[in-house]
mmCIF file of C-alpha atoms in Angstrom:
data_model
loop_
_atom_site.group_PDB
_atom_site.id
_atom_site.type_symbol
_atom_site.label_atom_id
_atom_site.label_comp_id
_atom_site.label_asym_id
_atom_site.label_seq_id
_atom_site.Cartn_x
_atom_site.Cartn_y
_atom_site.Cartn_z
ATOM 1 C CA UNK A 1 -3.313 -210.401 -158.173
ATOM 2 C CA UNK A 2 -3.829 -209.834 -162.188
ATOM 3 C CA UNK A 3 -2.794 -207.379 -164.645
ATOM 4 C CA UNK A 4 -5.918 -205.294 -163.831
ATOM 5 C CA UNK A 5 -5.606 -205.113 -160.576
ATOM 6 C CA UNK A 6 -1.952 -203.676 -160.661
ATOM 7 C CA UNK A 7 -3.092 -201.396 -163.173
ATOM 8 C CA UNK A 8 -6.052 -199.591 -161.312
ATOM 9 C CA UNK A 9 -3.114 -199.480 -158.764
ATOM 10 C CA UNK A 10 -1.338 -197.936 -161.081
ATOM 11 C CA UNK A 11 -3.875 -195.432 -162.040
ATOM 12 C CA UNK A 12 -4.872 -194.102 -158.104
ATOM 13 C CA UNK A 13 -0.919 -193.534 -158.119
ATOM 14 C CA UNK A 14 -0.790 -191.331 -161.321
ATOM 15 C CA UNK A 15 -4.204 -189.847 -159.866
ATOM 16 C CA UNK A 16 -2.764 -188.886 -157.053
ATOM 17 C CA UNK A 17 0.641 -187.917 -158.851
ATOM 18 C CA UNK A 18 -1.868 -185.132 -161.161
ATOM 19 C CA UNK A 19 -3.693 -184.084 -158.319
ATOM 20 C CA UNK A 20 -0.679 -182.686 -156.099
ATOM 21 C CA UNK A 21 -2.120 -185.237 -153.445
ATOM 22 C CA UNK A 22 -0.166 -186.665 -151.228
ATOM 23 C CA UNK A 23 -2.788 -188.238 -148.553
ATOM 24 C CA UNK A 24 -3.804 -190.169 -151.792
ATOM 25 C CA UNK A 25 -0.518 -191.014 -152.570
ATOM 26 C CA UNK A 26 0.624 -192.144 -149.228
ATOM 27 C CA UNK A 27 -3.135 -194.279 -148.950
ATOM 28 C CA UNK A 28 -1.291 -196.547 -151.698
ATOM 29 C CA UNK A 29 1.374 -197.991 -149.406
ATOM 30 C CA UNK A 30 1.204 -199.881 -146.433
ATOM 31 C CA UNK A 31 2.551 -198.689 -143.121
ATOM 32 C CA UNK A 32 5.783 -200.800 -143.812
ATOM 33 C CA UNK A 33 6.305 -199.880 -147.613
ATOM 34 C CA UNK A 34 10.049 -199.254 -148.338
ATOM 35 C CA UNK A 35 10.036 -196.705 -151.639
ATOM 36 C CA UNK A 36 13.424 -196.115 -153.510
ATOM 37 C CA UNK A 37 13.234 -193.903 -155.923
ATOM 38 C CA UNK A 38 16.480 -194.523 -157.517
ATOM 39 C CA UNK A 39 18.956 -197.183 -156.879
ATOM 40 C CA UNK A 40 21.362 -194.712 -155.331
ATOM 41 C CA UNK A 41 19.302 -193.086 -152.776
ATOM 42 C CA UNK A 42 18.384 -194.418 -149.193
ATOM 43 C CA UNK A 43 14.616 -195.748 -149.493
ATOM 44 C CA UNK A 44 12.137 -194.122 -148.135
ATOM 45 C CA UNK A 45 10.280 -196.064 -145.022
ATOM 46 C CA UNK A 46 6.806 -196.369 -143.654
ATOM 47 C CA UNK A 47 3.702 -194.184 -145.413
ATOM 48 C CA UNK A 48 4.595 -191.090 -143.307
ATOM 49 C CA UNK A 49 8.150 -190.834 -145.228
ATOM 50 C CA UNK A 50 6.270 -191.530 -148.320
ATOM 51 C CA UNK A 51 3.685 -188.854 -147.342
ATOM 52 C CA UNK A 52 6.677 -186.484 -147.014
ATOM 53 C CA UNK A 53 8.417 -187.556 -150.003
ATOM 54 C CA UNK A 54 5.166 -186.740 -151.976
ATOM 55 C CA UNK A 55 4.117 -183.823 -150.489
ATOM 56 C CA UNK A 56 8.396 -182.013 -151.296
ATOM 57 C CA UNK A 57 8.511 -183.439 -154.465
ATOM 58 C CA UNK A 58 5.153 -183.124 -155.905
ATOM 59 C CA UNK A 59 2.515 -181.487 -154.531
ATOM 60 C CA UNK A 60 4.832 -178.201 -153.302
ATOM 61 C CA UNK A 61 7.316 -178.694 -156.291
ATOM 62 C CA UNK A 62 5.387 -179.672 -159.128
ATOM 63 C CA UNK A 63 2.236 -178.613 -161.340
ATOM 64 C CA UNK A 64 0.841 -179.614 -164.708
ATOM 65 C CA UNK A 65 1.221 -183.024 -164.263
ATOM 66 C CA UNK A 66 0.761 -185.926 -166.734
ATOM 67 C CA UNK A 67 1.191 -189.421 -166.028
ATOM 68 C CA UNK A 68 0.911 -192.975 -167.651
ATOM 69 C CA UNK A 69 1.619 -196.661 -167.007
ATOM 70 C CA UNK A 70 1.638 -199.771 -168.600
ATOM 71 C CA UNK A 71 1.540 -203.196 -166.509
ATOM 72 C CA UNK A 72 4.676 -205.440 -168.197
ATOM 73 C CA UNK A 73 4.467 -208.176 -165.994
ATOM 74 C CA UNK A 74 2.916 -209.868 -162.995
ATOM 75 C CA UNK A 75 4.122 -212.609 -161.170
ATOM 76 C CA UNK A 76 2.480 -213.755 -158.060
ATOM 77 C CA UNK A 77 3.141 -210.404 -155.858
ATOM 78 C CA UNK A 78 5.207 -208.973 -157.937
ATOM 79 C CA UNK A 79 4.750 -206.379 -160.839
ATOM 80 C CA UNK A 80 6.769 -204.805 -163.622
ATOM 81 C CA UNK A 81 5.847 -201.548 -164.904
ATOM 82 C CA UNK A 82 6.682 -198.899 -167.273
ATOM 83 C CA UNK A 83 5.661 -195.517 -166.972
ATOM 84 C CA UNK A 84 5.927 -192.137 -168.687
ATOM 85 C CA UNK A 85 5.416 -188.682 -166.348
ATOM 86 C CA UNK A 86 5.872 -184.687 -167.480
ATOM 87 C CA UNK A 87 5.487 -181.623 -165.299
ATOM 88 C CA UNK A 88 6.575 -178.263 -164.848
ATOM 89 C CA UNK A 89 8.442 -176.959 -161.961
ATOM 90 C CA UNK A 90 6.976 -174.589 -160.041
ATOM 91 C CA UNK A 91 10.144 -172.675 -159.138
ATOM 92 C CA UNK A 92 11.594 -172.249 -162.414
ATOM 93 C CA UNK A 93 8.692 -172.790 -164.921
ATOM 94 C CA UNK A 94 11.084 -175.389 -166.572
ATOM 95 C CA UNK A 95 9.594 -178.875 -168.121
ATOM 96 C CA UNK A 96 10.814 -181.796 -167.328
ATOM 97 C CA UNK A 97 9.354 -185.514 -169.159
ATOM 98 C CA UNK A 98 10.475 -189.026 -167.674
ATOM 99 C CA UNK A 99 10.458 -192.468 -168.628
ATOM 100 C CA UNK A 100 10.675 -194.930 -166.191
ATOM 101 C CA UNK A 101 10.037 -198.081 -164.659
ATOM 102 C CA UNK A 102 8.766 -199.819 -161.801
ATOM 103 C CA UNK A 103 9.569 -202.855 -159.934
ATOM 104 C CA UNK A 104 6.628 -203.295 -157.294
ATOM 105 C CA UNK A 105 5.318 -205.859 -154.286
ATOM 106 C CA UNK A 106 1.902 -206.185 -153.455
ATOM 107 C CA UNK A 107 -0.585 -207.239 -150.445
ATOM 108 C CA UNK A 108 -4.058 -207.354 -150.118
ATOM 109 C CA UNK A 109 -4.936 -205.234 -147.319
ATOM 110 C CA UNK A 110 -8.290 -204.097 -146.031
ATOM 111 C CA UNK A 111 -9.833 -205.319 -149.637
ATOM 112 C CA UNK A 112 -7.587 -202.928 -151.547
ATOM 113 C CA UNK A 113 -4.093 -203.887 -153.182
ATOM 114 C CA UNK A 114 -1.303 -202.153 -150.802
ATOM 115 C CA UNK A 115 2.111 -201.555 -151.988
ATOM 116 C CA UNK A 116 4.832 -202.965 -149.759
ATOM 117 C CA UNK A 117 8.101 -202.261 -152.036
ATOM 118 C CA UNK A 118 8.276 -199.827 -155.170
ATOM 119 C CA UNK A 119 11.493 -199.626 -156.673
ATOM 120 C CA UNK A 120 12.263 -197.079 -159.743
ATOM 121 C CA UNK A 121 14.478 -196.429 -162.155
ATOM 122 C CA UNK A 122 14.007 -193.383 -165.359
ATOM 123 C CA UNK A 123 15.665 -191.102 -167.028
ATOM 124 C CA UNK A 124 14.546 -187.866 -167.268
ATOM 125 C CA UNK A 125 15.092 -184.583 -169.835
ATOM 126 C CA UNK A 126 14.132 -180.562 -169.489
ATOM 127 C CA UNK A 127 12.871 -177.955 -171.508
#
């Protein structure tokens, strides 16, 4: 696995992120992922709590979405990330921008790179 490789990864997930998309999201994981969004919260298990996850949070919840990531660091299956995000809420109209970053595991899975683990942590501010 190389930098370039985790970072088309990390493009379909920023894709899918701006889109509202979570079938595209959810495509990113494997059927076993665990995904903890902070280090507080129960993790998420399996793509179809990751589907779910994506599909409250984002697609219904969010709009005018902008995303980037930078690979840090990649060692064997591993990858550190940083990442910046904005969006509006769709209830209240209010913006919110994060900064964030990303621990990640990896497997090759029907020729693409599957996530098994993502692990965040970011701090966030509205407007």
């Amino acid at each position: 696995m190389t930098e370039q490789d985790v970072q088309r990864w990390l493009d379909e997930y920023g894709r899918a992120w701006v889109n509202g998309d979570p079938d595209q999201a959810a495509v990113l994981f494997t059927d076993t992922a665990v995904y903890r969004e902070t280090p507080f919260d129960e993790p998420m298990r399996g793509r179809r709590e990751i589907r779910k996850y994506w599909q409250d949070g984002a697609a219904d919840a969010q709009e005018n979405v902008e995303f980037s990531a930078q690979v840090w660091a990649v060692v064997e299956e591993t990858a550190i990330a940083g990442w910046q995000a904005s969006f509006t809420r769709k209830a209240s109209g209010v913006r919110v921008e994060l900064d964030g970053a990303f621990r990640l595991a990896f497997v090759a899975e029907g020729g693409a790179l599957r996530c098994t683990r993502l692990e965040e942590w970011w701090h966030h501010r509205e407007s």
